[in-house]
Short mmCIF file of C-alpha atoms and ligand atoms in Angstrom, two decimals:
data_model
loop_
_atom_site.label_atom_id
_atom_site.label_comp_id
_atom_site.label_asym_id
_atom_site.label_seq_id
_atom_site.Cartn_x
_atom_site.Cartn_y
_atom_site.Cartn_z
CA MET W 1 -20.11 20.48 -7.47
CA ASN W 2 -21.50 21.06 -4.05
CA MET W 3 -18.53 20.88 -1.66
CA SER W 4 -17.72 22.69 1.14
CA SER W 5 -14.65 24.93 0.82
CA ALA W 6 -13.04 22.39 3.45
CA LYS W 7 -12.77 19.99 0.62
CA VAL W 8 -12.44 22.55 -2.22
CA THR W 9 -8.69 22.06 -2.82
CA LEU W 10 -6.04 23.55 -5.62
CA SER W 11 -5.82 20.22 -7.55
CA THR W 12 -10.00 20.19 -7.21
CA ILE W 13 -10.18 23.68 -8.90
CA ALA W 14 -7.32 22.40 -11.85
CA ALA W 15 -8.78 19.52 -12.37
CA LYS W 16 -12.70 21.45 -13.20
CA ALA W 17 -10.92 23.95 -15.11
CA GLY W 18 -8.30 21.41 -16.74
CA VAL W 19 -4.70 23.11 -15.92
CA SER W 20 -2.50 22.59 -13.79
CA VAL W 21 -2.46 22.71 -10.04
CA ALA W 22 0.87 25.36 -10.56
CA THR W 23 -1.17 27.57 -12.85
CA VAL W 24 -3.79 27.53 -10.04
CA SER W 25 -1.44 29.06 -7.53
CA ARG W 26 -0.34 31.21 -9.85
CA VAL W 27 -3.73 32.62 -10.62
CA LEU W 28 -5.31 32.78 -6.93
CA ASN W 29 -2.12 34.79 -6.21
CA ASP W 30 -1.88 36.95 -8.90
CA GLU W 31 0.90 36.34 -10.51
CA ALA W 32 1.30 38.19 -14.07
CA SER W 33 2.41 34.79 -16.18
CA VAL W 34 -0.78 33.36 -17.13
CA SER W 35 -3.00 34.74 -19.94
CA SER W 36 -6.32 36.31 -19.08
CA GLU W 37 -8.14 34.07 -20.72
CA VAL W 38 -6.55 30.93 -18.36
CA ARG W 39 -7.17 33.59 -15.46
CA GLU W 40 -10.59 34.34 -16.12
CA LYS W 41 -11.94 30.35 -16.26
CA VAL W 42 -9.19 29.48 -12.98
CA ARG W 43 -11.07 32.29 -10.71
CA ASP W 44 -14.26 31.19 -12.33
CA VAL W 45 -14.16 27.73 -11.57
CA ALA W 46 -12.70 28.72 -8.31
CA ARG W 47 -15.69 30.94 -7.76
CA ARG W 48 -18.51 28.21 -8.40
CA LEU W 49 -16.63 26.45 -5.88
CA ASP W 50 -16.89 28.65 -3.14
CA TYR W 51 -12.97 28.23 -2.81
CA GLY W 52 -11.30 30.37 -0.35
CA LYS W 53 -14.75 31.03 1.71
CA PRO W 54 -15.03 30.83 5.33
CA GLN W 55 -14.46 27.36 6.35
CA ARG W 56 -18.09 25.98 7.03
CA ARG W 57 -18.79 22.96 8.68
CA ALA W 58 -18.32 19.81 6.59
CA ARG W 59 -21.70 18.38 5.79
CA LYS W 60 -21.56 14.75 7.75
CA THR W 61 -22.72 12.63 5.00
CA ARG W 62 -21.54 9.63 7.55
CA VAL W 63 -19.54 8.35 4.39
CA VAL W 64 -16.06 7.80 4.40
CA GLY W 65 -13.66 6.39 1.14
CA LEU W 66 -11.23 3.40 0.72
CA ILE W 67 -8.76 2.94 -2.17
CA VAL W 68 -6.73 -0.14 -2.57
CA PRO W 69 -4.01 -0.45 -5.58
CA ASP W 70 -5.44 -4.23 -6.64
CA ILE W 71 -8.93 -5.56 -5.09
CA LEU W 72 -7.66 -8.82 -6.95
CA ASN W 73 -5.26 -9.82 -4.09
CA PRO W 74 -6.75 -11.27 -1.30
CA PHE W 75 -4.33 -9.00 1.17
CA PHE W 76 -6.92 -6.03 0.15
CA PRO W 77 -10.59 -7.83 0.81
CA LEU W 78 -9.11 -8.73 4.33
CA LEU W 79 -8.12 -5.36 5.75
CA THR W 80 -11.43 -3.95 4.27
CA LYS W 81 -13.34 -6.03 6.73
CA GLY W 82 -11.18 -4.81 9.31
CA ILE W 83 -12.13 -0.93 7.90
CA GLU W 84 -15.60 -2.23 7.63
CA ASN W 85 -15.86 -3.92 10.87
CA VAL W 86 -15.77 -0.42 12.75
CA SER W 87 -17.20 1.62 10.20
CA LYS W 88 -20.47 -0.31 10.62
CA ILE W 89 -20.01 -0.18 14.11
CA GLN W 90 -19.81 3.44 14.17
CA GLY W 91 -22.66 4.04 11.80
CA TYR W 92 -20.52 4.79 8.63
CA HIS W 93 -20.89 3.57 5.06
CA ILE W 94 -17.87 3.01 3.09
CA ILE W 95 -17.30 3.82 -1.20
CA PHE W 96 -14.81 1.48 -2.03
CA CYS W 97 -12.61 2.13 -4.66
CA ASP W 98 -9.49 0.18 -6.47
CA SER W 99 -6.52 2.29 -8.45
CA GLU W 100 -5.96 -1.02 -9.95
CA ASP W 101 -1.78 -0.21 -8.82
CA SER W 102 -2.10 3.28 -10.67
CA LEU W 103 -1.07 6.54 -10.08
CA LYS W 104 -4.00 7.79 -12.57
CA GLY W 105 -6.37 5.52 -10.81
CA GLU W 106 -5.65 6.55 -7.57
CA THR W 107 -6.34 10.36 -7.89
CA GLU W 108 -9.44 9.85 -10.01
CA ASN W 109 -10.33 7.99 -7.48
CA ILE W 110 -9.32 10.48 -4.74
CA ASP W 111 -11.82 13.15 -7.24
CA LYS W 112 -14.53 10.71 -7.40
CA LEU W 113 -14.59 10.13 -3.28
CA LEU W 114 -14.37 14.11 -2.67
CA ASP W 115 -17.32 14.65 -5.54
CA PHE W 116 -19.09 12.47 -3.11
CA GLU W 117 -18.59 14.33 -0.29
CA VAL W 118 -17.02 11.80 2.25
CA GLU W 119 -16.05 12.84 5.58
CA GLY W 120 -12.50 11.62 5.56
CA MET W 121 -10.54 8.56 3.34
CA VAL W 122 -8.45 4.96 3.84
CA VAL W 123 -5.65 4.89 1.46
CA VAL W 124 -3.33 2.19 0.24
CA PRO W 125 -0.96 4.06 -2.14
CA SER W 126 -0.38 2.15 -5.89
CA VAL W 127 3.05 4.34 -5.65
CA GLY W 128 5.48 6.40 -3.28
CA GLU W 129 4.35 9.97 -4.23
CA ASN W 130 1.03 11.64 -5.08
CA ARG W 131 0.75 15.39 -5.05
CA ARG W 132 -3.16 15.12 -4.73
CA ILE W 133 -2.45 13.31 -1.39
CA ASP W 134 0.16 15.71 -0.31
CA GLU W 135 -2.68 18.86 -0.87
CA LEU W 136 -5.33 16.70 1.09
CA VAL W 137 -2.95 16.21 3.88
CA THR W 138 -1.85 20.43 3.86
CA ASP W 139 -5.48 21.09 4.20
CA HIS W 140 -5.83 18.86 7.14
CA PHE W 141 -8.64 16.46 5.19
CA PRO W 142 -9.16 14.04 7.27
CA LEU W 143 -6.77 10.82 5.40
CA VAL W 144 -4.91 8.16 6.62
CA LEU W 145 -2.66 6.32 4.76
CA LEU W 146 -2.98 1.98 5.55
CA ASP W 147 -0.05 -0.13 4.73
CA ARG W 148 1.99 1.46 2.43
CA MET W 149 3.32 5.14 2.85
CA ILE W 150 4.39 8.27 0.59
CA ASN W 151 7.16 10.69 1.03
CA ASN W 152 5.26 13.14 3.54
CA GLU W 153 5.74 13.24 7.02
CA GLN W 154 2.76 15.05 8.39
CA SER W 155 0.68 12.08 7.09
CA CYS W 156 -1.52 9.80 9.29
CA THR W 157 -0.63 5.86 9.01
CA VAL W 158 -0.69 2.53 10.27
CA SER W 159 1.24 -0.29 8.73
CA ALA W 160 3.32 -3.19 9.94
CA ASP W 161 7.22 -3.52 10.43
CA ASN W 162 8.15 -4.53 6.84
CA LEU W 163 11.78 -4.85 7.97
CA GLU W 164 11.42 -6.63 10.61
CA GLY W 165 9.47 -9.02 9.01
CA ALA W 166 11.48 -9.87 6.20
CA TYR W 167 14.59 -9.91 8.61
CA GLN W 168 12.75 -12.72 10.73
CA ALA W 169 11.92 -14.73 7.68
CA VAL W 170 15.15 -14.92 5.93
CA LYS W 171 17.04 -15.25 9.62
CA TYR W 172 14.93 -18.34 9.63
CA LEU W 173 16.10 -19.46 6.36
CA ILE W 174 19.65 -19.12 7.28
CA ASN W 175 19.44 -20.87 10.63
CA MET W 176 17.91 -23.96 8.54
CA GLY W 177 21.34 -24.29 6.70
CA HIS W 178 20.47 -21.80 3.67
CA ARG W 179 23.03 -19.67 1.99
CA ARG W 180 21.86 -19.02 -1.38
CA ILE W 181 18.24 -17.37 -0.97
CA LEU W 182 16.36 -16.11 -4.32
CA HIS W 183 14.50 -12.72 -3.03
CA LEU W 184 11.47 -12.26 -5.07
CA ALA W 185 10.86 -8.15 -4.58
CA GLY W 186 7.71 -6.22 -4.33
CA PRO W 187 7.85 -2.97 -6.46
CA ALA W 188 10.85 -0.50 -5.83
CA ASN W 189 8.69 2.32 -5.78
CA LEU W 190 6.63 0.98 -2.69
CA ASN W 191 7.81 1.34 0.89
CA THR W 192 6.52 -2.42 1.59
CA GLY W 193 8.73 -3.66 -1.43
CA LEU W 194 11.81 -1.74 0.02
CA ASP W 195 12.03 -2.23 3.74
CA ARG W 196 11.22 -6.26 2.61
CA LEU W 197 14.38 -6.11 0.85
CA GLN W 198 16.55 -4.04 3.14
CA GLY W 199 15.16 -7.09 5.83
CA TYR W 200 16.46 -9.71 3.50
CA GLN W 201 19.55 -7.58 3.46
CA LYS W 202 20.32 -7.21 7.20
CA ALA W 203 19.70 -10.69 8.03
CA LEU W 204 22.68 -11.62 4.92
CA GLN W 205 25.01 -9.42 6.77
CA GLU W 206 24.25 -10.32 10.01
CA ALA W 207 25.07 -13.93 8.93
CA GLY W 208 28.48 -13.09 6.83
CA ILE W 209 26.33 -14.26 3.68
CA GLU W 210 27.98 -12.03 0.64
CA TYR W 211 24.74 -10.03 -0.95
CA ASP W 212 24.27 -11.48 -4.85
CA GLU W 213 21.63 -9.29 -6.59
CA GLN W 214 21.70 -11.88 -9.30
CA LEU W 215 19.35 -13.53 -6.32
CA VAL W 216 17.19 -10.58 -6.32
CA ILE W 217 14.07 -10.43 -8.96
CA ASN W 218 11.93 -7.18 -8.64
CA GLY W 219 8.23 -7.97 -8.91
CA GLY W 220 4.95 -6.03 -8.61
CA PHE W 221 3.07 -8.67 -5.99
CA HIS W 222 1.63 -10.35 -8.96
CA PHE W 223 1.49 -14.20 -9.29
CA SER W 224 2.16 -13.83 -13.04
CA GLU W 225 5.66 -12.23 -12.95
CA ALA W 226 6.91 -14.61 -9.88
CA TYR W 227 5.18 -17.47 -11.65
CA GLU W 228 7.77 -16.48 -14.95
CA GLU W 229 10.68 -15.78 -13.62
CA THR W 230 11.04 -18.76 -11.55
CA ARG W 231 9.80 -21.06 -14.17
CA ARG W 232 12.86 -18.97 -16.69
CA THR W 233 15.15 -19.40 -13.53
CA ALA W 234 14.21 -23.06 -13.05
CA GLN W 235 15.78 -24.27 -16.54
CA GLY W 236 19.21 -24.17 -15.50
CA PRO W 237 20.41 -25.75 -12.69
CA LEU W 238 19.30 -24.17 -9.56
CA PRO W 239 21.25 -21.26 -7.98
CA PHE W 240 19.56 -21.54 -4.80
CA THR W 241 18.40 -23.78 -2.15
CA ALA W 242 15.17 -21.52 -0.68
CA ILE W 243 13.24 -18.52 -1.70
CA PHE W 244 11.64 -15.70 0.48
CA SER W 245 8.94 -13.70 -1.40
CA ALA W 246 7.70 -10.46 -0.68
CA ASN W 247 4.20 -11.53 -0.45
CA ASP W 248 2.06 -14.60 -0.40
CA THR W 249 0.92 -14.11 -4.54
CA MET W 250 4.25 -14.01 -5.70
CA ALA W 251 5.26 -17.42 -3.89
CA PHE W 252 2.09 -18.75 -4.87
CA GLY W 253 3.33 -18.38 -8.45
CA ALA W 254 7.05 -19.65 -7.44
CA PHE W 255 5.69 -22.25 -6.17
CA GLN W 256 3.71 -23.14 -9.55
CA ALA W 257 6.31 -22.79 -11.70
CA LEU W 258 8.68 -24.88 -9.31
CA LYS W 259 5.66 -27.93 -9.22
CA GLU W 260 5.92 -27.83 -12.84
CA ALA W 261 9.23 -28.05 -13.00
CA GLY W 262 9.19 -31.41 -10.96
CA ILE W 263 11.06 -29.41 -8.32
CA ASP W 264 9.96 -30.33 -5.17
CA ILE W 265 9.20 -27.93 -2.03
CA PRO W 266 10.67 -27.96 0.78
CA GLY W 267 13.03 -31.58 -0.35
CA LYS W 268 15.01 -29.43 -3.15
CA VAL W 269 13.64 -25.51 -2.37
CA SER W 270 12.19 -23.93 0.43
CA LEU W 271 9.55 -21.04 0.25
CA VAL W 272 8.69 -18.28 2.64
CA GLY W 273 6.09 -15.78 1.39
CA TYR W 274 4.67 -12.92 3.00
CA ASP W 275 1.24 -11.57 4.74
CA ASP W 276 -0.23 -14.77 5.48
CA ILE W 277 -3.38 -13.97 3.76
CA PRO W 278 -5.87 -17.12 3.41
CA PHE W 279 -5.14 -19.52 1.35
CA ALA W 280 -1.53 -19.58 2.53
CA SER W 281 -2.71 -21.95 5.30
CA THR W 282 -4.46 -24.21 2.06
CA MET W 283 -0.56 -24.93 0.66
CA GLY W 284 1.06 -24.79 3.79
CA LEU W 285 3.00 -22.03 3.21
CA THR W 286 5.73 -20.87 5.66
CA THR W 287 5.05 -17.14 5.70
CA VAL W 288 5.24 -14.05 7.62
CA ALA W 289 1.56 -12.75 8.92
CA GLN W 290 0.80 -9.69 8.89
CA PRO W 291 -1.78 -8.19 11.54
CA ILE W 292 -4.35 -7.44 8.11
CA TYR W 293 -7.67 -7.07 9.85
CA GLU W 294 -6.13 -5.11 12.75
CA MET W 295 -4.25 -2.87 10.56
CA GLY W 296 -7.92 -2.09 8.78
CA ARG W 297 -9.61 -1.27 12.08
CA ASN W 298 -6.29 0.85 13.63
CA ALA W 299 -6.68 2.58 10.23
CA MET W 300 -10.59 3.00 10.44
CA ILE W 301 -10.32 4.29 14.27
CA MET W 302 -7.63 6.89 13.41
CA LEU W 303 -9.63 8.31 10.54
CA LEU W 304 -12.76 8.56 12.53
CA ASP W 305 -10.61 10.45 14.88
CA LEU W 306 -9.60 12.66 12.67
CA VAL W 307 -12.85 13.08 10.79
CA ASN W 308 -14.34 14.04 14.64
CA GLU W 309 -10.98 16.53 15.30
CA ARG W 310 -9.73 14.08 18.18
CA ILE W 311 -6.44 14.03 16.60
CA ALA W 312 -4.14 17.31 17.21
CA ALA W 313 -0.90 16.31 15.63
CA PRO W 314 0.10 13.60 12.62
CA GLN W 315 -0.18 10.18 14.01
CA GLN W 316 2.04 6.66 13.46
CA ILE W 317 0.80 3.05 14.51
CA VAL W 318 3.20 0.52 13.49
CA LEU W 319 2.16 -3.22 13.75
CA ARG W 320 4.21 -6.63 14.21
CA PRO W 321 3.96 -9.58 11.71
CA SER W 322 4.98 -12.51 13.09
CA MET W 323 6.51 -16.05 11.52
CA VAL W 324 4.04 -18.13 11.07
CA LEU W 325 5.66 -22.02 10.06
CA ARG W 326 3.80 -24.67 8.06
CA SER W 327 5.64 -26.95 5.75
CA THR W 328 7.37 -25.36 2.87
CA CYS W 329 11.04 -25.14 4.19
CA GLN W 330 13.26 -27.68 5.47
CA ARG W 331 17.03 -27.48 6.88
CA ILE W 332 19.86 -27.88 4.38
CA GLY W 333 20.70 -31.85 4.35
CA GLU W 334 17.62 -32.82 5.90
CA LEU W 335 16.25 -35.99 4.32
O1 RIB A 401 0.42 -8.46 -1.35
C1 RIB A 401 -0.12 -7.16 -1.28
C2 RIB A 401 1.54 -6.31 -0.46
O2 RIB A 401 0.93 -5.12 -0.63
C3 RIB A 401 1.12 -6.68 0.93
O3 RIB A 401 2.12 -7.41 1.34
C4 RIB A 401 1.01 -5.67 1.34
O4 RIB A 401 1.82 -5.15 2.67
C5 RIB A 401 0.88 -4.10 0.45
O5 RIB A 401 2.10 -3.96 0.53
#
């Protein structure tokens, strides 16, 4: 693999040598606790990859990478459109990767992009921690985290204010008279899921409504689990008058399940989603609009600033979501 030393990381060597990053680190630091066979293998790979030689200017491939967690979720193509808009104008090409919501898939995609000598990459993480991303950030490889964060304060990020968006959604339902609000939550290992849950809790607390964890269903941002969980809940007397879903695809699942159970929206149950993906308007979904296209554009602009060394310190951009009122909510008691 002909990679400039600027892109060869401990994890690149580890992957090629078939050992852990910790072993590579011990070998390169001449620690005794490694067998001579493994030591030689690691040193051989490091030599072949020119690791540690004076940093040569990376070849300008004018190619960047984009990694998303789930291409089947309409949120991500719109995010990609914003990125592509900027990359096309600036004469860059994108290699697109789908991690299928897995750390393994995400890590393999990162290594493949490095092999293709991309000048930088935009990553929407599938999980909240990824050592490979930490290593690239430490190595000052041009990388922007988009929409979802990992626990690394040195990373450059573009996101929207998830807590505020969820708070506005639940406050809207409370102002419509709802006090028993089911929350279809996002993944607990993602900041977007956690921050929206916190926004839900903040609105309840501010209104003096007791938090009932029985009214929180942990989802994975997918249609299927929201459909199944809502269908199961709808088999008995409904313990809620409204649903706040952490994204639109889960709101669609809840909508489908309630409709099949003969439960009228918004007459019997009010429904609010999150994202405002293209199909939300088709079904009249009241939702929280994320500035999806702008998030993509901002991420690509930030990445090009990193690639061209125009950014000295880590940057974080946080955009504002907004409520979009359509036809899936009704005031309590309204006919
Ligand atoms: O619908 C997919 C969700 O994952 C969106 O809400 C987006 O914010 C991402 O976190």
